[in-house]
Structures are given as C-alpha cells and as structure tokens.
mmCIF file with all atom_site columns, C-alpha atoms in Angstrom:
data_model
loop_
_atom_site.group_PDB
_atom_site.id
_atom_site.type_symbol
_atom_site.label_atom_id
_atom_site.label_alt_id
_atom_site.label_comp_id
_atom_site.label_asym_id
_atom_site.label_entity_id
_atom_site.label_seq_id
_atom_site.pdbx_PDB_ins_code
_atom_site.Cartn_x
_atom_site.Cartn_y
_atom_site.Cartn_z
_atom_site.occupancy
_atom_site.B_iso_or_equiv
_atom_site.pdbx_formal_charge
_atom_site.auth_seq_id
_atom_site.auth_comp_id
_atom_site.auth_asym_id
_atom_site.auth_atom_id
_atom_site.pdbx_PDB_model_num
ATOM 1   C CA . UNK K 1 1   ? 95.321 222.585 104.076 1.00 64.00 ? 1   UNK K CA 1
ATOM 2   C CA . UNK K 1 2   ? 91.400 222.010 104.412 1.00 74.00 ? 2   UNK K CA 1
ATOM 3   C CA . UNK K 1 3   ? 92.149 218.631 105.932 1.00 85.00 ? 3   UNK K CA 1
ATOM 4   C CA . UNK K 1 4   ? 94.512 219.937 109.020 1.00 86.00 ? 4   UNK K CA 1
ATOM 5   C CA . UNK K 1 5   ? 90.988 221.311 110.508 1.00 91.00 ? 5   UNK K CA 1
ATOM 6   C CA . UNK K 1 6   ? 89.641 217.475 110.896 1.00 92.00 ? 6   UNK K CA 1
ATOM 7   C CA . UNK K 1 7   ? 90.795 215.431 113.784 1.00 92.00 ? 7   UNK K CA 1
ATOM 8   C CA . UNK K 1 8   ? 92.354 211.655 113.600 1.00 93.00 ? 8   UNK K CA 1
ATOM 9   C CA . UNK K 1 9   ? 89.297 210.189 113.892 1.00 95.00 ? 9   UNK K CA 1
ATOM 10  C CA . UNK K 1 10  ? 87.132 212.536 111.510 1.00 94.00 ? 10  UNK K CA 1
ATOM 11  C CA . UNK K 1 11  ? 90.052 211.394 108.747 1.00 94.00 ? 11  UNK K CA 1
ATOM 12  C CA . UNK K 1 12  ? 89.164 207.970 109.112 1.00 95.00 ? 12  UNK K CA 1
ATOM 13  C CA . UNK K 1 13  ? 85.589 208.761 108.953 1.00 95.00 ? 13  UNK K CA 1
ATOM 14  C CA . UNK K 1 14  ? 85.825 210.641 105.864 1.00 94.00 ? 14  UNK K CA 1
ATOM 15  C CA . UNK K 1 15  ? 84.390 208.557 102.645 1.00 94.00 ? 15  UNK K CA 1
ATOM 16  C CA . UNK K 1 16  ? 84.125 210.229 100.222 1.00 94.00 ? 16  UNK K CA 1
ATOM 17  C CA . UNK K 1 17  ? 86.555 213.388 98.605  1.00 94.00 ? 17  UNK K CA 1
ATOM 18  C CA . UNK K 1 18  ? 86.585 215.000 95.496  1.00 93.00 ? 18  UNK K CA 1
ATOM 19  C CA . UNK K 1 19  ? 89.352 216.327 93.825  1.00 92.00 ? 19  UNK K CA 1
ATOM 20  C CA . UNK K 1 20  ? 90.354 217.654 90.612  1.00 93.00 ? 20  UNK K CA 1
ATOM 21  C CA . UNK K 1 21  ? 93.231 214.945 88.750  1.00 93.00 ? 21  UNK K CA 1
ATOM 22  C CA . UNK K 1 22  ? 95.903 216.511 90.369  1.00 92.00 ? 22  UNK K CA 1
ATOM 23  C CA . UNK K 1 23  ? 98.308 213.880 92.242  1.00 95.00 ? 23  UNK K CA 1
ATOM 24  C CA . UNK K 1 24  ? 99.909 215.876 94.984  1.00 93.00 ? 24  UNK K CA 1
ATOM 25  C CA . UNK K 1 25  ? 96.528 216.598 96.167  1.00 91.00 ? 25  UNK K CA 1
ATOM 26  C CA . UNK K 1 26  ? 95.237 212.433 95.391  1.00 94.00 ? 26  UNK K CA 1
ATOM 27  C CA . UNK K 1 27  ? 98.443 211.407 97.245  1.00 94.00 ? 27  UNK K CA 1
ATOM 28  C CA . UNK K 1 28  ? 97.599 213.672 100.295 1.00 92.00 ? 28  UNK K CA 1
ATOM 29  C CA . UNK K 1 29  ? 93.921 212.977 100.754 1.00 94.00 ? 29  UNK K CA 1
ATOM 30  C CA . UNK K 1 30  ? 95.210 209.222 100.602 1.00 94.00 ? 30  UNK K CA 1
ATOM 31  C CA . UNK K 1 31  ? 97.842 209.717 103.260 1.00 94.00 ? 31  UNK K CA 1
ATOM 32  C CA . UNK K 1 32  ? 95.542 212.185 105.881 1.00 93.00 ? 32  UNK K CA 1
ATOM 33  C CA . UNK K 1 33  ? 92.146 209.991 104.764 1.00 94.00 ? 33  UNK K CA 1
ATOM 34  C CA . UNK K 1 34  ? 93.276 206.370 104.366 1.00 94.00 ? 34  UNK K CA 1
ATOM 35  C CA . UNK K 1 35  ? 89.990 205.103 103.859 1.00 95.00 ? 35  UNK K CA 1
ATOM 36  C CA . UNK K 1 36  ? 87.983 207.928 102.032 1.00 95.00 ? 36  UNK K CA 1
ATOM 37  C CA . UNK K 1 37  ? 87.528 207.171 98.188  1.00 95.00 ? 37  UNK K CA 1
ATOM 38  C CA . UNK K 1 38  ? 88.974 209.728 95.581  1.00 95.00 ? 38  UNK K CA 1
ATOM 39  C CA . UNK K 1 39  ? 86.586 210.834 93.320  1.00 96.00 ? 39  UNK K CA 1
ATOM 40  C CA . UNK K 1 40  ? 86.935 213.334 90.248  1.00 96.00 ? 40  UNK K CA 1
ATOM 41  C CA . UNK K 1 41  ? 84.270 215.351 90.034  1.00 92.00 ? 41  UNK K CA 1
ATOM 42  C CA . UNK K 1 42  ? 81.940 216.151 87.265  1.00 94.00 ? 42  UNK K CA 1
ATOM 43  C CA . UNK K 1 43  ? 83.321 219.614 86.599  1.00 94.00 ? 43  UNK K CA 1
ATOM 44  C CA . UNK K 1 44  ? 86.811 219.247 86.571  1.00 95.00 ? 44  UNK K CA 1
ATOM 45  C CA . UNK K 1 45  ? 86.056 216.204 83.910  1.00 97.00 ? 45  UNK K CA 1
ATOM 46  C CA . UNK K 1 46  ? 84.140 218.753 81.811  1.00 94.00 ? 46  UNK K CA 1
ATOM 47  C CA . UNK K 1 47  ? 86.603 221.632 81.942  1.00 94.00 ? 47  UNK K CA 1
ATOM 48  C CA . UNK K 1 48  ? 89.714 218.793 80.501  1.00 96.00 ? 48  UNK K CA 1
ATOM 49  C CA . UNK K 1 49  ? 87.411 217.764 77.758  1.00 95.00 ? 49  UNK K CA 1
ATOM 50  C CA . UNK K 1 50  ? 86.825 221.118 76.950  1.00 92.00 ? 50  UNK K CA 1
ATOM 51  C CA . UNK K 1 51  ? 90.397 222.094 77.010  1.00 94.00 ? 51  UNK K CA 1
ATOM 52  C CA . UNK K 1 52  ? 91.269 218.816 74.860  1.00 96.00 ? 52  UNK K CA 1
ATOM 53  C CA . UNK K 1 53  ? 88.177 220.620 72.259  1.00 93.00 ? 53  UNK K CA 1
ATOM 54  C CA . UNK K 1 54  ? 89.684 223.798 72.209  1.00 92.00 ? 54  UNK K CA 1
ATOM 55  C CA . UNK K 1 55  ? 93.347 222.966 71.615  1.00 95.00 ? 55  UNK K CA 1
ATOM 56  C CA . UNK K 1 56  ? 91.543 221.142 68.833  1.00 95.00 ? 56  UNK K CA 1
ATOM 57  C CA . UNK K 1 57  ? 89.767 224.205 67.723  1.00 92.00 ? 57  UNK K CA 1
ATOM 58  C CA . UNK K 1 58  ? 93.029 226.600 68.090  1.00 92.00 ? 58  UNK K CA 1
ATOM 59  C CA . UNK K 1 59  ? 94.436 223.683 65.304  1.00 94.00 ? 59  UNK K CA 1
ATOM 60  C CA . UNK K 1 60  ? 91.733 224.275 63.093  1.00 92.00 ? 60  UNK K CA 1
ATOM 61  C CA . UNK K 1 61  ? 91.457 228.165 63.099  1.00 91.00 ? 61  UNK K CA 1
ATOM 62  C CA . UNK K 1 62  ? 95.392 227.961 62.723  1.00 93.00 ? 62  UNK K CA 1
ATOM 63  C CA . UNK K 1 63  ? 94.333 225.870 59.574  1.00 92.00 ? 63  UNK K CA 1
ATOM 64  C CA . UNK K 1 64  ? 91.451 228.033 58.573  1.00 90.00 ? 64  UNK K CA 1
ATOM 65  C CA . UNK K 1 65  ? 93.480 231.037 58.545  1.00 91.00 ? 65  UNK K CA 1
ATOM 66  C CA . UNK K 1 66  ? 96.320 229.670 56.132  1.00 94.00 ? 66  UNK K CA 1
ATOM 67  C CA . UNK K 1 67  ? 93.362 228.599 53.584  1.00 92.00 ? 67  UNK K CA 1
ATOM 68  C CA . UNK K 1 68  ? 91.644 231.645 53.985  1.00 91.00 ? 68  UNK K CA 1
ATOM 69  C CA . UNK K 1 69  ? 88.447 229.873 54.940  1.00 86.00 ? 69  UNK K CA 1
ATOM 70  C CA . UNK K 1 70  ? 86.373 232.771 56.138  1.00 84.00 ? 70  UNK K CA 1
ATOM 71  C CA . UNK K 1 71  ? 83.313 231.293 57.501  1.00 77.00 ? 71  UNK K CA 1
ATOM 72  C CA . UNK K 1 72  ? 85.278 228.486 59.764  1.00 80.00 ? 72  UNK K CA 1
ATOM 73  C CA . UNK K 1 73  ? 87.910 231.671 60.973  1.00 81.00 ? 73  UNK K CA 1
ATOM 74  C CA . UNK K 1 74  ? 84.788 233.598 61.805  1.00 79.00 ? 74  UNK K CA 1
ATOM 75  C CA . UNK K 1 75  ? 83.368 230.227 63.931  1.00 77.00 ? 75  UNK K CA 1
ATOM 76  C CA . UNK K 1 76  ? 86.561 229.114 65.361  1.00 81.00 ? 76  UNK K CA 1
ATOM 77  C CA . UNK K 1 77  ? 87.355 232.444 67.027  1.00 81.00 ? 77  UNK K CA 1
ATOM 78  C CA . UNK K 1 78  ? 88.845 232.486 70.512  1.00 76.00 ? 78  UNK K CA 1
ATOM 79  C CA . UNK K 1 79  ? 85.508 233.985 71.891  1.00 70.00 ? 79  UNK K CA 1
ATOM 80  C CA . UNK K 1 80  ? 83.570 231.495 70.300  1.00 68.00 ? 80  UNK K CA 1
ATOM 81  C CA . UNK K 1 81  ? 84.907 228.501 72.146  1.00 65.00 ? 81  UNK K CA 1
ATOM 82  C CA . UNK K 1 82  ? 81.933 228.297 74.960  1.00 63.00 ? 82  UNK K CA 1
ATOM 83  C CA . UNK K 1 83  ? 79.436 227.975 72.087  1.00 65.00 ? 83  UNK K CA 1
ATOM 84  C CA . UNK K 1 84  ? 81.229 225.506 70.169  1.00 67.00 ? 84  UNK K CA 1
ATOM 85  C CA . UNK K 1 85  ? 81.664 223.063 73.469  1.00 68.00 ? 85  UNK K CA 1
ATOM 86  C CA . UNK K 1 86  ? 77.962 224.253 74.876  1.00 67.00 ? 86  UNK K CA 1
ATOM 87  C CA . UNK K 1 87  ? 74.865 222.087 74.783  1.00 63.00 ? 87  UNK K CA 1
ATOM 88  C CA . UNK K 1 88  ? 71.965 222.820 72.397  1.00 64.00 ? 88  UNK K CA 1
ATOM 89  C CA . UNK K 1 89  ? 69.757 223.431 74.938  1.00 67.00 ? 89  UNK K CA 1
ATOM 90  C CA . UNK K 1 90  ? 71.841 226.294 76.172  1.00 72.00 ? 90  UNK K CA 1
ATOM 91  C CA . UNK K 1 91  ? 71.870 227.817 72.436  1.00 77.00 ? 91  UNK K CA 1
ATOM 92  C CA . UNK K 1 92  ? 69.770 230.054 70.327  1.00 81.00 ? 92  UNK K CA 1
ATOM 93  C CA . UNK K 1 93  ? 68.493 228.640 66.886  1.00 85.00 ? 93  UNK K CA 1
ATOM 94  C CA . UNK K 1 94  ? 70.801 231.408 64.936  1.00 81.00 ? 94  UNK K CA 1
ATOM 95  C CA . UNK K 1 95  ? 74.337 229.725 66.884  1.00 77.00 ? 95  UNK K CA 1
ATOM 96  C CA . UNK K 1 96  ? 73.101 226.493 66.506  1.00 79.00 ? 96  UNK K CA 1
ATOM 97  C CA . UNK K 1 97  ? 72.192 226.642 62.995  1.00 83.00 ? 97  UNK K CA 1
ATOM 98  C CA . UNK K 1 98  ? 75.924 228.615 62.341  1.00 77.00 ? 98  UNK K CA 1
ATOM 99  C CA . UNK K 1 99  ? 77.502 225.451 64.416  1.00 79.00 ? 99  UNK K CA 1
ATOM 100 C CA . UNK K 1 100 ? 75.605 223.149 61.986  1.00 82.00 ? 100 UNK K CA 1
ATOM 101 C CA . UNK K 1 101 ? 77.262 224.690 58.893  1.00 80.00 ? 101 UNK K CA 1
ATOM 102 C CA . UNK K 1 102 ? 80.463 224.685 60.485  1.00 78.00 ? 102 UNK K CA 1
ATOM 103 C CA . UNK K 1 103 ? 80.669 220.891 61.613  1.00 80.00 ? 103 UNK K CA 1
ATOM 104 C CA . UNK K 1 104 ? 79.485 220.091 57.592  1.00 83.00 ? 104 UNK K CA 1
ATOM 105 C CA . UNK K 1 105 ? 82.664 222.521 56.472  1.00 79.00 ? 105 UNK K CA 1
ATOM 106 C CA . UNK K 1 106 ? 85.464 221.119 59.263  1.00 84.00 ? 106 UNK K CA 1
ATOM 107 C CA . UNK K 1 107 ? 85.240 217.619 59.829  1.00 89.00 ? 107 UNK K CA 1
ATOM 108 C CA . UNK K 1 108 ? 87.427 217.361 62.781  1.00 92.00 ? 108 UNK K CA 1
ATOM 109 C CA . UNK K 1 109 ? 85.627 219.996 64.465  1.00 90.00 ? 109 UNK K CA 1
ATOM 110 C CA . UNK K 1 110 ? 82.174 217.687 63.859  1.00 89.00 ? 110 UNK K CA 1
ATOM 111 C CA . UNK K 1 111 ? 84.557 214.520 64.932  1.00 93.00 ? 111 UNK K CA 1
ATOM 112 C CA . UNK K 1 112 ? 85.497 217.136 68.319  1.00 94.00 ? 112 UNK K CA 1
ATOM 113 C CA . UNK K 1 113 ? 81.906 217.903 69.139  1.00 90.00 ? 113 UNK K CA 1
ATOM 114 C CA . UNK K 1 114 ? 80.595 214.494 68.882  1.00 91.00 ? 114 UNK K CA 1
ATOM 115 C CA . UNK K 1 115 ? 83.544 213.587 70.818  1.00 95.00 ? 115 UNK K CA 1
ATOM 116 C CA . UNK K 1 116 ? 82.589 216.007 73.835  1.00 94.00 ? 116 UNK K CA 1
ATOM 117 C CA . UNK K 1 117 ? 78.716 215.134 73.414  1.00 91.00 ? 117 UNK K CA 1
ATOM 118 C CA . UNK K 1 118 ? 79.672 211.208 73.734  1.00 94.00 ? 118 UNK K CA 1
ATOM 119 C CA . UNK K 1 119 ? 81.969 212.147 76.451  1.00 97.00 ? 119 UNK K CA 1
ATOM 120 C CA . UNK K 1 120 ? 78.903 213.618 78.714  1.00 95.00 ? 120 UNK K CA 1
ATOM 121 C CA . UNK K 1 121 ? 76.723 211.007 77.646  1.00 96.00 ? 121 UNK K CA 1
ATOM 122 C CA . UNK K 1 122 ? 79.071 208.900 79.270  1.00 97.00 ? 122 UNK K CA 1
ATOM 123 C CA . UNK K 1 123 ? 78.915 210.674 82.557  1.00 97.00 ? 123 UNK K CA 1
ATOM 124 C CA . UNK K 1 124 ? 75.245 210.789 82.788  1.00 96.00 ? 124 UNK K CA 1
ATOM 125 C CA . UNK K 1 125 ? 75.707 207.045 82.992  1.00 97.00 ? 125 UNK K CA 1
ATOM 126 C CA . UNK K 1 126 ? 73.821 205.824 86.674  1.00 96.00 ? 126 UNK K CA 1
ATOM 127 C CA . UNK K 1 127 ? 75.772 202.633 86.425  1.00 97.00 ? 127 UNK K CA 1
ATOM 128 C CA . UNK K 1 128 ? 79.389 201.952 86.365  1.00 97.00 ? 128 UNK K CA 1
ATOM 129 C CA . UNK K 1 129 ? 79.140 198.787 84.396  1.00 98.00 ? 129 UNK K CA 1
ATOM 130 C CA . UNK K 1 130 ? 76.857 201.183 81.530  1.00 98.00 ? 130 UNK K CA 1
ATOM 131 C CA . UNK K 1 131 ? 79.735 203.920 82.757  1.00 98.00 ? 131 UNK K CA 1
ATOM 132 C CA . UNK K 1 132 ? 81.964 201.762 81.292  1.00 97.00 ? 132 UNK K CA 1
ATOM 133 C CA . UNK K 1 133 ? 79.977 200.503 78.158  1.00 98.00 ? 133 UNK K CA 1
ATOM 134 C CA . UNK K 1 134 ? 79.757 203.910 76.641  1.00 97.00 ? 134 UNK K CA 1
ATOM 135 C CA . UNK K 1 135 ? 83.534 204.886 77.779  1.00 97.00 ? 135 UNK K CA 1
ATOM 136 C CA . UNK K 1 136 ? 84.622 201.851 75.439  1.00 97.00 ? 136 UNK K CA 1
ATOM 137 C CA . UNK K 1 137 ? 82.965 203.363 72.863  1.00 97.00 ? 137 UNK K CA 1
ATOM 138 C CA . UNK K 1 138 ? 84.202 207.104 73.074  1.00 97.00 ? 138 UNK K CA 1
ATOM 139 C CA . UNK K 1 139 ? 87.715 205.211 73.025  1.00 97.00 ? 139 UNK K CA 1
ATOM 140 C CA . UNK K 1 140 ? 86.557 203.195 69.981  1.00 97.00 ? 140 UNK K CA 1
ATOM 141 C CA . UNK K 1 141 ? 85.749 207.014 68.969  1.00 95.00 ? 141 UNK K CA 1
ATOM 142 C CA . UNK K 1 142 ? 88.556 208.616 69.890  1.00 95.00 ? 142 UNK K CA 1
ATOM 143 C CA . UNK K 1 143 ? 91.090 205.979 68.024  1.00 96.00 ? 143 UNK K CA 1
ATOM 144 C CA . UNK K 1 144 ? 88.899 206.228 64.889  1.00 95.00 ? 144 UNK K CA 1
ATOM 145 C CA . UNK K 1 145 ? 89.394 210.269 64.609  1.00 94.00 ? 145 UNK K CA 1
ATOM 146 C CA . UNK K 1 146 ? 92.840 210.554 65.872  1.00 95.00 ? 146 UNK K CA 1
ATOM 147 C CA . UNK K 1 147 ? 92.590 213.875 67.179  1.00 97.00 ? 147 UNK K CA 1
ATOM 148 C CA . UNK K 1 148 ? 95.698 213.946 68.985  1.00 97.00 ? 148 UNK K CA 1
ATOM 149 C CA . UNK K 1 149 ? 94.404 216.665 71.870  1.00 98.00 ? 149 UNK K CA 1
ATOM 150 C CA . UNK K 1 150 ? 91.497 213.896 72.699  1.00 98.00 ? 150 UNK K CA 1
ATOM 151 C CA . UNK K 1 151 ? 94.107 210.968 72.292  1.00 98.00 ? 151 UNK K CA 1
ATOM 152 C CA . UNK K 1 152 ? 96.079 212.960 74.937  1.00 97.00 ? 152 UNK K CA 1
ATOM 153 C CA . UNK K 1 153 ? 92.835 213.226 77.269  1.00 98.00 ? 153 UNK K CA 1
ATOM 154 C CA . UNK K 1 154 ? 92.259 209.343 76.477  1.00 98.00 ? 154 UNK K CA 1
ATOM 155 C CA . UNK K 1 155 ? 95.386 208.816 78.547  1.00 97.00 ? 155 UNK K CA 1
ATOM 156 C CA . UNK K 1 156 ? 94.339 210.898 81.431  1.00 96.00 ? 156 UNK K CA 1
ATOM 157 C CA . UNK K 1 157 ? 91.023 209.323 81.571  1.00 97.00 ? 157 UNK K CA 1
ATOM 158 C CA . UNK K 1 158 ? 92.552 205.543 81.615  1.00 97.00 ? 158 UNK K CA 1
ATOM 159 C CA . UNK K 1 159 ? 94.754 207.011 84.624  1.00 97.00 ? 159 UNK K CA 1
ATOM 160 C CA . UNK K 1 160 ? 91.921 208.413 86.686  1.00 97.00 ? 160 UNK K CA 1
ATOM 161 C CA . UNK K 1 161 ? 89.286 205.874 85.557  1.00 96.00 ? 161 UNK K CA 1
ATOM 162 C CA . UNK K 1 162 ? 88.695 204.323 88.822  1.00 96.00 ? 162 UNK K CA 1
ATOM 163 C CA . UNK K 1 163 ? 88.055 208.082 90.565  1.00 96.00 ? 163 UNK K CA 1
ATOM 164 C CA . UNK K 1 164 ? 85.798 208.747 87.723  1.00 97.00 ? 164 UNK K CA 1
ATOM 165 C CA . UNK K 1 165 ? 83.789 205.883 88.428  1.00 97.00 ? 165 UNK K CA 1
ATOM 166 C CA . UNK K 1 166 ? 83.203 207.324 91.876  1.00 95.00 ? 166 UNK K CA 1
ATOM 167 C CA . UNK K 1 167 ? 81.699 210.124 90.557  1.00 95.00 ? 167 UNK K CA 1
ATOM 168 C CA . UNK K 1 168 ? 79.387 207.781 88.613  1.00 96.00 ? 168 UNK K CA 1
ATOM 169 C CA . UNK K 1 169 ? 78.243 206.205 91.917  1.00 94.00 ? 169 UNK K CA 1
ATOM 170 C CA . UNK K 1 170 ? 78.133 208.921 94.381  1.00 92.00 ? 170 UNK K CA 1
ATOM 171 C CA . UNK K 1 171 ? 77.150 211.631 92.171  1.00 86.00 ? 171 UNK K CA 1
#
C-alpha cells in the first residue's frame, strides 16, 4: 500500500488524507494514520452524484422509449450523459438550448439536474456551517422529488458527512 513507504513517525504526522468513500481503505488510513483526518475529495463526490443522475437518466430513456417520445430518447442517449450532468459554462448555446427543451418535456430529469447543480453549489461552500445550510436544503430537495437513485446517494452522503466536511475546510 502507499502508506507502507512512511515510517511510524511520518503516520502520526500525517493530517490530512483523501480518499474516495470506500471503507476498507477509511478503516486502514485510520489504523496506519491514527491522527490524520479522512477527507472525501471533491471528485469522487462529483463522479457519485453523477452516477446517482445517470441511473436516473437510464430510468427515463427506459421510459421514453416505451412512449415513443423521440426528442427525450434522442437527449437521454447513453453518449449524452456528460452533457446532461456538465455545467453551462462548459456547453455550446445549441446543447444548452436542446437541454432546455428537454428539462420542460421530462420533469424528473429537470428535478435531476437541479439536483446535481444544488449539489455543487453545496460544495463550493467555504464554510462548514454554510456547508451545511445548503446540504439541508438539497435534502429538503431530494425528499420533495423522490428520485430514488438521489434518495440512495442521500444515504451515502449522511454516512460520509463528516469526511465531506473536510473537504469543505481543507480544500
């Protein structure tokens, strides 16, 4: 393993680690680094939520596809699934104004975008205690839509919550 190449004493030194949310690797860092803090990183946050968005959008093209509902198929297409979960900076005008026709035709996949947006908007938090203000709220969110694959990463993120809010303070 990475740590077996730090001595005793660097261990102990060691503050901070991040990890994805897997617990053999939490429950190791914790037993080799007894006082480091956990931390989930940024990325491996992103790449659940957008897992949790596209089980949601492999729902709704299932759906689309058994109504015949051309334009959604067309938008809900494996391929597509970067676009659908990507910011609007990182878009041209012609994806983002096909996105905007799809979230007024589908409204769970509107309900799943806003979900991720809120989601990051959380994470760009500098504070724990505002961290924390705008997590309530995607939870608020989250209940109100009852998409089950976000319900699902709900649960992870009440698990890991404390590591997440090391990423929030040590960036």
């Amino acid at each position: 393993s990475a740590l077996s190449v730090l001595s005793s004493g660097q261990k102990l030194a060691v503050e901070k680690f991040a990890v994805d949310m897997h617990d053999p690797y939490i429950l190791a860092i914790k037993a080799q680094c007894p006082n480091t803090e956990v931390v989930i990183d940024r990325f491996h946050l992103a790449k659940k939520i957008n897992e949790a968005f596209d089980k949601l959008r492999k729902i709704e093209f299932k759906k689309a596809r058994e109504k015949k509902d051309q334009l959604s198929q067309d938008m809900l297409e494996p391929h597509r699934r970067f676009i659908l979960v990507a910011r609007d900076a990182d878009l041209s005008k012609s994806e983002i104004k096909l996105i905007d026709r799809l979230r007024l035709a589908n409204r769970e996949i509107d309900c799943g975008m806003l979900m991720v947006e809120y989601f990051h908007k959380a994470l760009d938090q500098k504070k724990v205690r505002d961290f924390r203000k705008v997590l309530a709220r995607w939870y608020q969110l989250c209940r109100n839509t009852r998409l089950k694959p976000f319900l699902d990463f709900a649960k992870t993120l009440r698990k890991y919550r404390k590591n997440i809010e090391g990423y929030i303070t040590s960036r």
